[in-house]
Coordinates of C-alpha atoms and ligand atoms in Angstrom, one line a residue:
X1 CA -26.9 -9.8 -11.1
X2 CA -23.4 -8.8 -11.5
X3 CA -21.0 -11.7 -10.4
X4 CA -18.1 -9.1 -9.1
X5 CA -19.3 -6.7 -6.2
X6 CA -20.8 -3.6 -7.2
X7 CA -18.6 -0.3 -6.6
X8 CA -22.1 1.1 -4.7
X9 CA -21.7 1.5 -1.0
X10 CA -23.0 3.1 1.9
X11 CA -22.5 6.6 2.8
X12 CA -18.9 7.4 4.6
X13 CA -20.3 10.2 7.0
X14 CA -21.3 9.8 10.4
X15 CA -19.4 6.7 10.9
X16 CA -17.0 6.9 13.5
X17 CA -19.6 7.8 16.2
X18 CA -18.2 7.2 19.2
X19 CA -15.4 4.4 19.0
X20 CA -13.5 3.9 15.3
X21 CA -15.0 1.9 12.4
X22 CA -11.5 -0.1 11.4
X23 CA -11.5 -2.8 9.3
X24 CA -12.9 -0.1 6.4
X25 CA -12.0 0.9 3.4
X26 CA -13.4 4.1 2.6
X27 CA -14.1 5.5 -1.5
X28 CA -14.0 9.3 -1.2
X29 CA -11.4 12.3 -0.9
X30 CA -9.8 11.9 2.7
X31 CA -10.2 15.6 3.2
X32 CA -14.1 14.6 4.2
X33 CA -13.5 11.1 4.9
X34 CA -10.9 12.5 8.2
X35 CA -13.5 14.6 9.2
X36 CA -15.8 11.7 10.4
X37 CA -12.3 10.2 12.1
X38 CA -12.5 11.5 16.2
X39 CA -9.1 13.2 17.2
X40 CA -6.4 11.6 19.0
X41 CA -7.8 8.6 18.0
X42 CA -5.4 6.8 15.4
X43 CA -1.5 4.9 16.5
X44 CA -0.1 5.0 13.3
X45 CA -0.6 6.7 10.1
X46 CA 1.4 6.3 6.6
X47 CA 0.7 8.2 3.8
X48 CA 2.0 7.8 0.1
X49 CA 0.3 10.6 -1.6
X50 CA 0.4 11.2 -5.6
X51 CA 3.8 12.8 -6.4
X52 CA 4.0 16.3 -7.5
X53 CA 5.4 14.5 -10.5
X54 CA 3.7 16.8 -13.8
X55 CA 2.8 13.8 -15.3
X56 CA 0.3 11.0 -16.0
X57 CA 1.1 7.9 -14.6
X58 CA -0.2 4.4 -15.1
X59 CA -2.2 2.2 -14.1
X60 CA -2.0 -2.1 -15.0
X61 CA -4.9 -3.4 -14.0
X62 CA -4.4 -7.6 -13.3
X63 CA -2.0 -10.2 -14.1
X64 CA -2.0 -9.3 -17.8
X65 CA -1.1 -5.4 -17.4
X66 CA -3.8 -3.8 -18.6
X67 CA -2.4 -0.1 -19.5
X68 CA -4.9 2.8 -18.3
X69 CA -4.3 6.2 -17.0
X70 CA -4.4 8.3 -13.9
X71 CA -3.5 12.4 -13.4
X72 CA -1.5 12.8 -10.3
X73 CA -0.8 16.2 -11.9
X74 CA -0.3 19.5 -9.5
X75 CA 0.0 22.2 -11.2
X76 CA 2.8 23.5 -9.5
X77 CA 4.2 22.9 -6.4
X78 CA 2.4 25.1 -4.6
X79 CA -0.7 23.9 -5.6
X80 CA 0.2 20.4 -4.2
X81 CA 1.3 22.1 -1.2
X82 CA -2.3 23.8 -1.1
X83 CA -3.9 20.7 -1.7
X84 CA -1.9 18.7 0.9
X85 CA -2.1 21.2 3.7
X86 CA -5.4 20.6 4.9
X87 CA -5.4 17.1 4.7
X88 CA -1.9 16.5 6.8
X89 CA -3.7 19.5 9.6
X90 CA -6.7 16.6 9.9
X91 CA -4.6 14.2 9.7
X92 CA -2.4 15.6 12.7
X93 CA -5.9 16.6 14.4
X94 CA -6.8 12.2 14.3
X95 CA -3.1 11.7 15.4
X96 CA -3.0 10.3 19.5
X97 CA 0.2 11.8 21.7
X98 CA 1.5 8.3 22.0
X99 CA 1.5 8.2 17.7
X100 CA 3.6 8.1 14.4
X101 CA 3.3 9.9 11.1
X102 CA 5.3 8.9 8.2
X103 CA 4.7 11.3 4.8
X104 CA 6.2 9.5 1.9
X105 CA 7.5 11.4 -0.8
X106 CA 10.3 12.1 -3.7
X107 CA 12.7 14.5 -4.9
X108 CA 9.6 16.0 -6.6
X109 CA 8.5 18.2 -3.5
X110 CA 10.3 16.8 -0.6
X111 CA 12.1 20.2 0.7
X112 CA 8.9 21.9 0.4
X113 CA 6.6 19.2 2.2
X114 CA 9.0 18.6 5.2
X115 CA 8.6 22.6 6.1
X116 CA 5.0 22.1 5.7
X117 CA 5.4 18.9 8.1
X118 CA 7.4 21.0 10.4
X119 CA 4.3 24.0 10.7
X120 CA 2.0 21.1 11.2
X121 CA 3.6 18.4 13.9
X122 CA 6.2 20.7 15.0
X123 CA 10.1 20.8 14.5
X124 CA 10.5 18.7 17.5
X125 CA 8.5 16.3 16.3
X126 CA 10.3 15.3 13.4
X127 CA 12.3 12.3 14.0
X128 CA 13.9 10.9 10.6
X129 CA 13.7 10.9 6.9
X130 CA 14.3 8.2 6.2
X131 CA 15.9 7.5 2.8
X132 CA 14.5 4.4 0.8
X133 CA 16.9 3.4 -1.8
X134 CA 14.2 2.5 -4.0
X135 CA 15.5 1.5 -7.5
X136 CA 19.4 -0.3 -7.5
X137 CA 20.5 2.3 -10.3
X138 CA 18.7 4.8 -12.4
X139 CA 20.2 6.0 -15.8
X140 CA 20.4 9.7 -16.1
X141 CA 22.4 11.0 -18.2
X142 CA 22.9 14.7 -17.0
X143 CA 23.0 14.3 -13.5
X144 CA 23.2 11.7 -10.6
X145 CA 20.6 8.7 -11.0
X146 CA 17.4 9.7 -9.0
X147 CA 17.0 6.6 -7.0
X148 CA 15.5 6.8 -4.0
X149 CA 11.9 7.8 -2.2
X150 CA 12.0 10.4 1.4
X151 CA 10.2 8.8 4.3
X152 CA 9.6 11.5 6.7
X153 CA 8.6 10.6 10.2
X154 CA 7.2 12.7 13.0
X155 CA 5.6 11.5 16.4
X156 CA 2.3 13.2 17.9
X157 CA 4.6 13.9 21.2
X158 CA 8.1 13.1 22.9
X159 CA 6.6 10.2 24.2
X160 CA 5.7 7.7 21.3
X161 CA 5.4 4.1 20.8
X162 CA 8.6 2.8 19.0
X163 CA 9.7 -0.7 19.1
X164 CA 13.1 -0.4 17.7
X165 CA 14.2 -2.7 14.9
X166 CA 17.6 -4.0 14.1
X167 CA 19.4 -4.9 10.6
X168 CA 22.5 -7.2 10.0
X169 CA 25.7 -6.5 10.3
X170 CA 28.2 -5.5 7.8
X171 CA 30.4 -8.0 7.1
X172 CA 33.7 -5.7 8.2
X173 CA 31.8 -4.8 11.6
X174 CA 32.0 -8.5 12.1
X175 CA 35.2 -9.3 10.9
X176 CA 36.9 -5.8 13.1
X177 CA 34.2 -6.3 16.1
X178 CA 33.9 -10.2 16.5
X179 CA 37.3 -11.6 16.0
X180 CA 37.2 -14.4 17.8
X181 CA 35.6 -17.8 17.0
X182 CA 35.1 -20.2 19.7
X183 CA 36.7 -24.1 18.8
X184 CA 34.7 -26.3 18.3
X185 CA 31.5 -24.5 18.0
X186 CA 32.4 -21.9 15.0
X187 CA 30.7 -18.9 17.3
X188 CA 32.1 -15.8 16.8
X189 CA 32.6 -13.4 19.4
X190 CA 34.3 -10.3 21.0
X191 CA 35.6 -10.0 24.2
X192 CA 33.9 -7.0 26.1
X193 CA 35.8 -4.9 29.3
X194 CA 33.5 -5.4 32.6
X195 CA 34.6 -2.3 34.1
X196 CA 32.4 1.2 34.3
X197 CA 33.3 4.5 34.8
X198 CA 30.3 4.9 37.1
X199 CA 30.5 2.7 40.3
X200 CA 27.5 2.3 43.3
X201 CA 27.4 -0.3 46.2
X202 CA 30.4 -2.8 46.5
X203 CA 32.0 -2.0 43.2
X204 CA 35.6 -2.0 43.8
X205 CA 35.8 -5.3 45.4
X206 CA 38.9 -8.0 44.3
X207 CA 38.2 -10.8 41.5
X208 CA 40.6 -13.4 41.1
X209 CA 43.3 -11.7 42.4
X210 CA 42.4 -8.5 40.4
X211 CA 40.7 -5.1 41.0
X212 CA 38.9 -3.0 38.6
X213 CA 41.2 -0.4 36.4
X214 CA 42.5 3.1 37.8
X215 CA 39.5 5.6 38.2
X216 CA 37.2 2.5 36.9
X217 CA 34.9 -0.2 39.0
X218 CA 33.3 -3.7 38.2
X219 CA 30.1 -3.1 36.2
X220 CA 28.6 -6.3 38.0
X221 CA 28.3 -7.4 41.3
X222 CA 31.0 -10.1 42.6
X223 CA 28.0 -12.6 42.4
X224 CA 27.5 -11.9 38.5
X225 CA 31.0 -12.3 38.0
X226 CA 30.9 -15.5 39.6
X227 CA 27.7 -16.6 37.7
X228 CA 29.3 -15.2 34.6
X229 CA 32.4 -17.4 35.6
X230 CA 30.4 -20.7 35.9
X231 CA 28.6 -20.0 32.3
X232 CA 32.2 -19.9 30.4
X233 CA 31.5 -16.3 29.7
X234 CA 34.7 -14.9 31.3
X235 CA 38.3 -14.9 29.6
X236 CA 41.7 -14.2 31.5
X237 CA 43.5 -11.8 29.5
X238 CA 47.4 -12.0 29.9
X239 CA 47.4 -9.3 32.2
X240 CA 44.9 -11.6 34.5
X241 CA 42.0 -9.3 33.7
X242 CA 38.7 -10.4 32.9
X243 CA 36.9 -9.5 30.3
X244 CA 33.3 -11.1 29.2
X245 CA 32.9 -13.2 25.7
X246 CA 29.9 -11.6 23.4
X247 CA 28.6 -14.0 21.1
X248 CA 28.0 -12.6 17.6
X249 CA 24.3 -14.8 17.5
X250 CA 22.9 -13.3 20.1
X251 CA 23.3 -9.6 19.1
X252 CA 19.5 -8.5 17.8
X253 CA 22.3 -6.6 14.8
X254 CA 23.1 -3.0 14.2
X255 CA 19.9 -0.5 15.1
X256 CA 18.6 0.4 12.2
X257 CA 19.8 3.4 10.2
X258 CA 17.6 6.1 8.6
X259 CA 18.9 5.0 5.3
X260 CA 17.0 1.9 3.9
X261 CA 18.9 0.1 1.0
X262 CA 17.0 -3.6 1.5
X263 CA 14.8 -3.6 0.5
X264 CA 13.5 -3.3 -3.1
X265 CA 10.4 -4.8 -5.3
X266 CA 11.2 -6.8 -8.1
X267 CA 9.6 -6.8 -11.2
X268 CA 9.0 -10.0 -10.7
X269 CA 8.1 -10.3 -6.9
X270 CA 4.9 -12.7 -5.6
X271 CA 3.4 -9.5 -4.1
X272 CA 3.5 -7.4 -7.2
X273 CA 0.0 -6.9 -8.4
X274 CA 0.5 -4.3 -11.1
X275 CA -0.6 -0.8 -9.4
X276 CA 1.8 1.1 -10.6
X277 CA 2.7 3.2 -7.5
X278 CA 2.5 -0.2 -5.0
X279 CA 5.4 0.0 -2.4
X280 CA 7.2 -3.5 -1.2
X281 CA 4.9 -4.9 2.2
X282 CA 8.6 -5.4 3.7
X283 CA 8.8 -1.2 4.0
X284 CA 5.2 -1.0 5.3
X285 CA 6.0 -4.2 7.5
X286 CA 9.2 -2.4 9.0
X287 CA 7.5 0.9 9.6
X288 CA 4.3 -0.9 11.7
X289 CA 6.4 -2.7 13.8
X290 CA 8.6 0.0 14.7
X291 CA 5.6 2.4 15.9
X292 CA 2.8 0.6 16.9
X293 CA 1.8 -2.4 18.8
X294 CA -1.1 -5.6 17.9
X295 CA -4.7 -4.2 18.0
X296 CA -3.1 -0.3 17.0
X297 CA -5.2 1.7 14.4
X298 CA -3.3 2.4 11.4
X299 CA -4.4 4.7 9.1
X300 CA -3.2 4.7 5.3
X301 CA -5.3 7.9 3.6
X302 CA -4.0 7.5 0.3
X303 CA -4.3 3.9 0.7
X304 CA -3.9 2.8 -3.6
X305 CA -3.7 -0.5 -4.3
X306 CA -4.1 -1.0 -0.3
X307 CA 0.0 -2.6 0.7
X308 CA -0.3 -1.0 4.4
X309 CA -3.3 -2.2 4.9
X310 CA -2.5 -6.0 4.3
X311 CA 0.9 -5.4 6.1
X312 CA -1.5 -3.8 9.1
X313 CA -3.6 -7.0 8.6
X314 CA -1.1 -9.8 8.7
X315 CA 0.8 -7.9 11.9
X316 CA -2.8 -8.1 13.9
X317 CA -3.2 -4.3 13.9
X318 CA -6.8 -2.9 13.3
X319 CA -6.3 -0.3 9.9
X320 CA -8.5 2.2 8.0
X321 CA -8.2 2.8 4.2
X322 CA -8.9 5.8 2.5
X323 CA -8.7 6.3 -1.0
X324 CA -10.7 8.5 -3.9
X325 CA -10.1 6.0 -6.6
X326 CA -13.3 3.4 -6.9
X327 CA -10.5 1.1 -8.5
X328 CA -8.3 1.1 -6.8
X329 CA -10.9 0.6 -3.5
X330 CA -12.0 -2.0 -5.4
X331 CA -8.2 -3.5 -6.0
X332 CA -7.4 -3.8 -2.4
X333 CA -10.6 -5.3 -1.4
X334 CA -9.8 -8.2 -3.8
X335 CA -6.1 -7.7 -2.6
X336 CA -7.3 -8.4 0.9
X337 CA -9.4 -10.8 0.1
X338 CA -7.2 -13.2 -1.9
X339 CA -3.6 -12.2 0.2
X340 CA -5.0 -12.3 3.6
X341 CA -8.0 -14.5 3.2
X342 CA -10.6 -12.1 4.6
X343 CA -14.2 -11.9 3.7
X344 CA -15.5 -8.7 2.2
X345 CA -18.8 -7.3 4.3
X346 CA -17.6 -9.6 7.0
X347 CA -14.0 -9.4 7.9
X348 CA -13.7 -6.1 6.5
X349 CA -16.3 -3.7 4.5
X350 CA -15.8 -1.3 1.8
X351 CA -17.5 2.0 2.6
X352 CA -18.1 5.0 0.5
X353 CA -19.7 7.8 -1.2
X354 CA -23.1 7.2 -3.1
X355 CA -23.0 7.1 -7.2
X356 CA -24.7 9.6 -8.4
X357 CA -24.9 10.7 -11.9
X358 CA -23.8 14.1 -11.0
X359 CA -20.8 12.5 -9.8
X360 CA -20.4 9.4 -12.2
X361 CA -20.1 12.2 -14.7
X362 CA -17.6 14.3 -12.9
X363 CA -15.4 10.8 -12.5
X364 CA -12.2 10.2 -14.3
X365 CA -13.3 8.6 -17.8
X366 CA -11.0 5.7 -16.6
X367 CA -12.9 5.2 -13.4
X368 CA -16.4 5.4 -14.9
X369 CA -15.3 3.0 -17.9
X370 CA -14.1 0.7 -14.4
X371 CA -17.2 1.2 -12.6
X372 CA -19.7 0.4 -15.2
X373 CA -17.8 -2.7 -16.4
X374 CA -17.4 -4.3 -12.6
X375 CA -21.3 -3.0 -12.0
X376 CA -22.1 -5.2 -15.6
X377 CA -20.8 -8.1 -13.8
X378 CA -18.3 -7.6 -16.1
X379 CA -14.1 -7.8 -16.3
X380 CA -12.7 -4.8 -17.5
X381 CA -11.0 -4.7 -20.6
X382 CA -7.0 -5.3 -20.4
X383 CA -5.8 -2.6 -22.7
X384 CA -6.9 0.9 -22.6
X385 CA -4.4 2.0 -25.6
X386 CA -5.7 -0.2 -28.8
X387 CA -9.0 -1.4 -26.4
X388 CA -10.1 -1.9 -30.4
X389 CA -13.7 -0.3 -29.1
X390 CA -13.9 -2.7 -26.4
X391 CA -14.2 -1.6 -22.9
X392 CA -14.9 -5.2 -20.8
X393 CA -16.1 -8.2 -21.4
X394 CA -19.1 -10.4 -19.8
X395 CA -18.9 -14.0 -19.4
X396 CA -22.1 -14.6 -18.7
X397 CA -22.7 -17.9 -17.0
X398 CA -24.7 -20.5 -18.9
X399 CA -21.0 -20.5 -20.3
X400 CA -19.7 -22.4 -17.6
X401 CA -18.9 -25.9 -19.0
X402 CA -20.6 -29.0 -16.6
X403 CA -17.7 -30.3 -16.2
X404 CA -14.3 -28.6 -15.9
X405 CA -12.8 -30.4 -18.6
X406 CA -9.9 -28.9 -20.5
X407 CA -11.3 -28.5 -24.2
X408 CA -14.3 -27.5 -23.0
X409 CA -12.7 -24.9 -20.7
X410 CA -11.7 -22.8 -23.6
X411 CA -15.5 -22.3 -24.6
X412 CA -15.8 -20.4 -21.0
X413 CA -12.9 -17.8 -22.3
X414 CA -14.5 -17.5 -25.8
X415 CA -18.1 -17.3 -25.0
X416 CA -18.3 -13.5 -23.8
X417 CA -20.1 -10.5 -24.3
X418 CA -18.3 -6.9 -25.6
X419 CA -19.1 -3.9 -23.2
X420 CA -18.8 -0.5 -24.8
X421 CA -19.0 2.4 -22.0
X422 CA -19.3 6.0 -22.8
X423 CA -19.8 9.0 -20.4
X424 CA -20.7 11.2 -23.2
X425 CA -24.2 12.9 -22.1
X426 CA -26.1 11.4 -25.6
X427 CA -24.9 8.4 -27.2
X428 CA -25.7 8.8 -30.8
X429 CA -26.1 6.9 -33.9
X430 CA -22.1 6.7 -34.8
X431 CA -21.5 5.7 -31.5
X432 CA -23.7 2.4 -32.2
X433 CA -22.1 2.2 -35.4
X434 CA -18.9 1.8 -33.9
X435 CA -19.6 -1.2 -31.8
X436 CA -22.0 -2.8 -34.5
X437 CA -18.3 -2.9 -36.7
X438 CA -16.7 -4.5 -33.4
X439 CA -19.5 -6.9 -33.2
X440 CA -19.4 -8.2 -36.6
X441 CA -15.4 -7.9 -36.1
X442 CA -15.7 -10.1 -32.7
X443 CA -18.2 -12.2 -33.9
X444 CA -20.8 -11.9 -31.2
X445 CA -23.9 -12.4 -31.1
X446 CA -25.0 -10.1 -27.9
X447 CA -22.9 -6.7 -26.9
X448 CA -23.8 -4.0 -24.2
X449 CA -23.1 -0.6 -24.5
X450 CA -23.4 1.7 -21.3
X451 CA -24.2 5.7 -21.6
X452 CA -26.7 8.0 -19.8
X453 CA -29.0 8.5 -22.7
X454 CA -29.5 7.3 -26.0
X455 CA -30.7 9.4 -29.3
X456 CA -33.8 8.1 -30.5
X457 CA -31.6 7.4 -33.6
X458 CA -29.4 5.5 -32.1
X459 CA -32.6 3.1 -30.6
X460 CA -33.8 2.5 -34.2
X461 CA -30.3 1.5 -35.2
X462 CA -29.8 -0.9 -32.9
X463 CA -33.1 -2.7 -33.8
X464 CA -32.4 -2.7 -37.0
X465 CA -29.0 -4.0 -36.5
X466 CA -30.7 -7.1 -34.8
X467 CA -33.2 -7.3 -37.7
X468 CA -30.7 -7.3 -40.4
X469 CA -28.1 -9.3 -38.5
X470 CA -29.4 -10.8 -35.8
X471 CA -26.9 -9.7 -33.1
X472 CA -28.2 -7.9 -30.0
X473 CA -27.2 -5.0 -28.3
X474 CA -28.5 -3.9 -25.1
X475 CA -28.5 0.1 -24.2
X476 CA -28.1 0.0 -20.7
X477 CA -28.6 3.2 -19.2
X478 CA -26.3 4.2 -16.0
X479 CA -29.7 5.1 -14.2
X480 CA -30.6 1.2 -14.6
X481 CA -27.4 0.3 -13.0
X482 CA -28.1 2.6 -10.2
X483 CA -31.1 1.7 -9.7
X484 CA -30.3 -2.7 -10.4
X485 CA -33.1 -3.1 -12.5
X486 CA -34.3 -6.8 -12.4
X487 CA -35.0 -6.2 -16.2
X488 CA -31.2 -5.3 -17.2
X489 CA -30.1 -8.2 -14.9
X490 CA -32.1 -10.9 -16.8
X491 CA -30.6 -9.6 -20.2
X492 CA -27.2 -9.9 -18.7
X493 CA -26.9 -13.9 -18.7
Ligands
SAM501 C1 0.8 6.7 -4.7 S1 -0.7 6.0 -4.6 C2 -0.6 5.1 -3.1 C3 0.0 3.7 -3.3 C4 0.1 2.8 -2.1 N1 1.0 3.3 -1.1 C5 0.3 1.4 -2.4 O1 1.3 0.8 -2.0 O2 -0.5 0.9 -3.2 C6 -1.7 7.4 -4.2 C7 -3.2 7.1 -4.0 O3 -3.8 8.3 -3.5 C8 -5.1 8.3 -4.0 N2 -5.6 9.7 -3.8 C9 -5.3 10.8 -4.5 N3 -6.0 11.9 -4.0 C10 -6.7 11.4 -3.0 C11 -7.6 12.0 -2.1 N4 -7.9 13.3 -2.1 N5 -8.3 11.3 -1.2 C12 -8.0 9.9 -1.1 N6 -7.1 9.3 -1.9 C13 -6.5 10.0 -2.8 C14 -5.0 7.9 -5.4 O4 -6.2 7.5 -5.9 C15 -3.9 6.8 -5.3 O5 -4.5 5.5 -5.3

């Protein structure tokens, strides 16, 4: 029945018998999801949890920005503390020797969380924060702009995987460091002394008529010197010393600093998919090269709209996806899909808690409207603020034209059906009334609304709404969702 996948999966426990399950996404609060996860088992993990920022904070949902909302609130910030606690001890407990931990966070709680950090991996543990110069300026009025994120980064031991990464130069390094350009080839270069202060074998030996400085010795052996002599890579000072030429292009660049002002993502970038808390791939790139290897686990536990895992993906690292948001589960398995090509229940498999209606009640009115829309079949609607009583929309398919020709393409984009969902226990009779006045408003001549019960009021009401005129709505019940009833399917074409 429904065109999209369903937001039902299979259970998240017991999964990680013996060897690690990666390749999944997993729907469900990482506190139990890390319990399944075997310890010292993952390379790398990144986490950008919710910000202890006291307010709501958006969510658009597809190209055209559809406005919804999600709480990241914590009461204070020692209830975020308390609520991150447990979750960073598991997710140290998962954490091999040989592994990397990076917590990213704001001005919101950062002091607070990096003494929590310290407790948990250990002071000497901590390797950088590293400062992400996130936004190019911020206007603030009564104090400094606020514009940039705290990446902090601690390794499971001393001895860590860390491929280290280099960034350009600055153009006045260059011009004070490499001032020198070779004729005829443009190369810039610097000339470099080839004496040490530390000597070992013969060291002290006479080149061209010169010995090493006072207290000094060759840092090469005389049969270097002479190779280095054949490549063109010695120069004769004045003074009849040698000294070696360093080419500017063959320097990897300067290693790279803790403070990150590069990278940045654009309103309008290619990657940009309209979560509203999605961080640049570049950042999540930079961090999985640096501390893991192909074929590593990395594990993102707050995963969102799913960036580290497609980074993970396209570097050829195995990853694991944890997030408590069906939508955003849902987001990154069409982000993964569509960015890196993969096949869904194939290449990769979205695993999670059951729906229940215990817990389809408890869920975020959002993510219930999002889950009984994409369970229709249906696209959910782009506007939460003035949805005008309309909460998605099903394009059923004998409204696919034959051919795909253009004026007849329109008719696929009109001919749709209005979903109204409500997570009310009872929907009544002014509930139906509502959406009969956006039926007649919308024109259509078939609309769904989605509850857990109906009064028998509002049953009489919508048959005699069809009677009088003729326009159908279908009461679907979240227990025939659950349960796919072949019945509700039919209706849904
Ligand atoms: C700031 S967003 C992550 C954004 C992500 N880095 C990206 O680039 O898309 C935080 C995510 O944490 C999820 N989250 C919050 N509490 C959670 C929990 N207890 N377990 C799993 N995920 C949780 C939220 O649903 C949200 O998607």
């Amino acid at each position: 029945m429904p065109s999209k996948k369903s937001l039902t999966a299979k259970p998240a426990r017991n999964l990680f018998s013996s060897t690690l399950d990666a390749q999944s996404i997993f729907l469900g609060d990482n506190l139990d999801v890390l319990k399944g996860i075997p310890n010292k088992s993952v390379d790398l993990i990144y986490i950008d949890p919710p910000f202890n920022s006291d307010r709501n904070y958006e969510v658009f949902w597809g190209d055209k920005k559809e406005l919804r909302t999600f709480d990241d609130r914590h009461g204070s910030t020692g209830a975020y503390i308390d609520f991150m606690r447990p979750r960073c001890l598991e997710l140290a407990r998962v954490l091999k020797p040989t592994g990397s931990f990076y917590y990213h966070c704001d001005w919101h709680a950062s002091h607070y969380v990096k003494v929590m950090l310290d407790q948990i991996f250990g002071e000497n543990n901590f390797q950088n924060e590293i400062v992400w110069k996130r936004f190019s300026a911020k206007n603030d009025a009564v104090r400094y702009g606020r514009g940039h994120d705290a990446i902090f980064f601690y390794t499971g031991s001393k001895a860590y995987t860390w491929n280290p990464k280099y960034g350009p130069f600055e153009p006045d390094y260059v011009e004070q460091n490499y001032r020198y350009t070779e004729e005829g080839t443009g190369r810039r270069y610097r000339l470099s002394d080839l004496t040490a202060n530390k000597g070992g074998g013969d060291v002290d030996y006479e080149w061209h008529g010169m010995l090493p400085y006072k207290g000094r010795h060759w840092a090469y052996s005389r049969e270097k010197m002479d190779q280095f002599l054949e490549e063109g890579r010695i120069v004769f000072r004045k003074t009849g010393m040698p000294v070696y030429k360093r080419y500017l292009d063959e320097m990897p660049g300067v290693p790279l600093q803790d403070v990150w002002t590069d990278i940045r993502l654009h309103a309008g970038a290619k990657e940009r998919i309209g979560w509203p808390t999605q961080k640049p791939l570049p950042l999540l790139k930079r961090i999985i090269e640096a501390s893991s290897n192909p074929d590593d686990i990395v594990l993102d536990a707050f995963c969102g709209c799913g960036t580290a895992l497609v980074a993970a993906q396209n570097l050829g690292r195995r990853w694991i996806g944890i997030d408590v948001s069906p939508t955003a589960c849902r987001v990154m398995a069409d982000r993964l899909t569509s960015v890196c090509h993969l096949k869904e229940d194939r290449d990769f498999r979205v695993i999670g808690m059951e729906f229940d209606p215990v817990a389809l009640r408890r869920m975020p009115p959002f993510e219930f409207e999002n889950w009984a829309v994409i369970s229709l079949g249906g696209v959910p609607n782009r506007a939460k603020v003035g949805d005008k009583g309309i909460d998605g929309r099903i394009y059923p398919t004998h409204a696919l034209p034959k051919k795909a020709k253009k004026p007849r393409q329109m008719t696929i984009f009109d001919n749709w059906y209005p979903i109204q969902v409500k997570q009310t226990d009872k929907i009544g009779r002014p509930d139906v009334d509502q959406f009969e006045a956006v039926m007649v408003r919308e024109n259509r001549p078939k609309g769904f609304m989605v509850g857990f019960e109906y009064t028998s009021d509002a049953r009489r009401e919508i048959d005699r709404f069809l009677r009088s005129a003729k326009r159908a709505i279908i009461p679907v019940t979240v227990e025939q969702i659950l349960d796919a009833d072949p019945e509700l399917a039919r209706k849904l074409v």
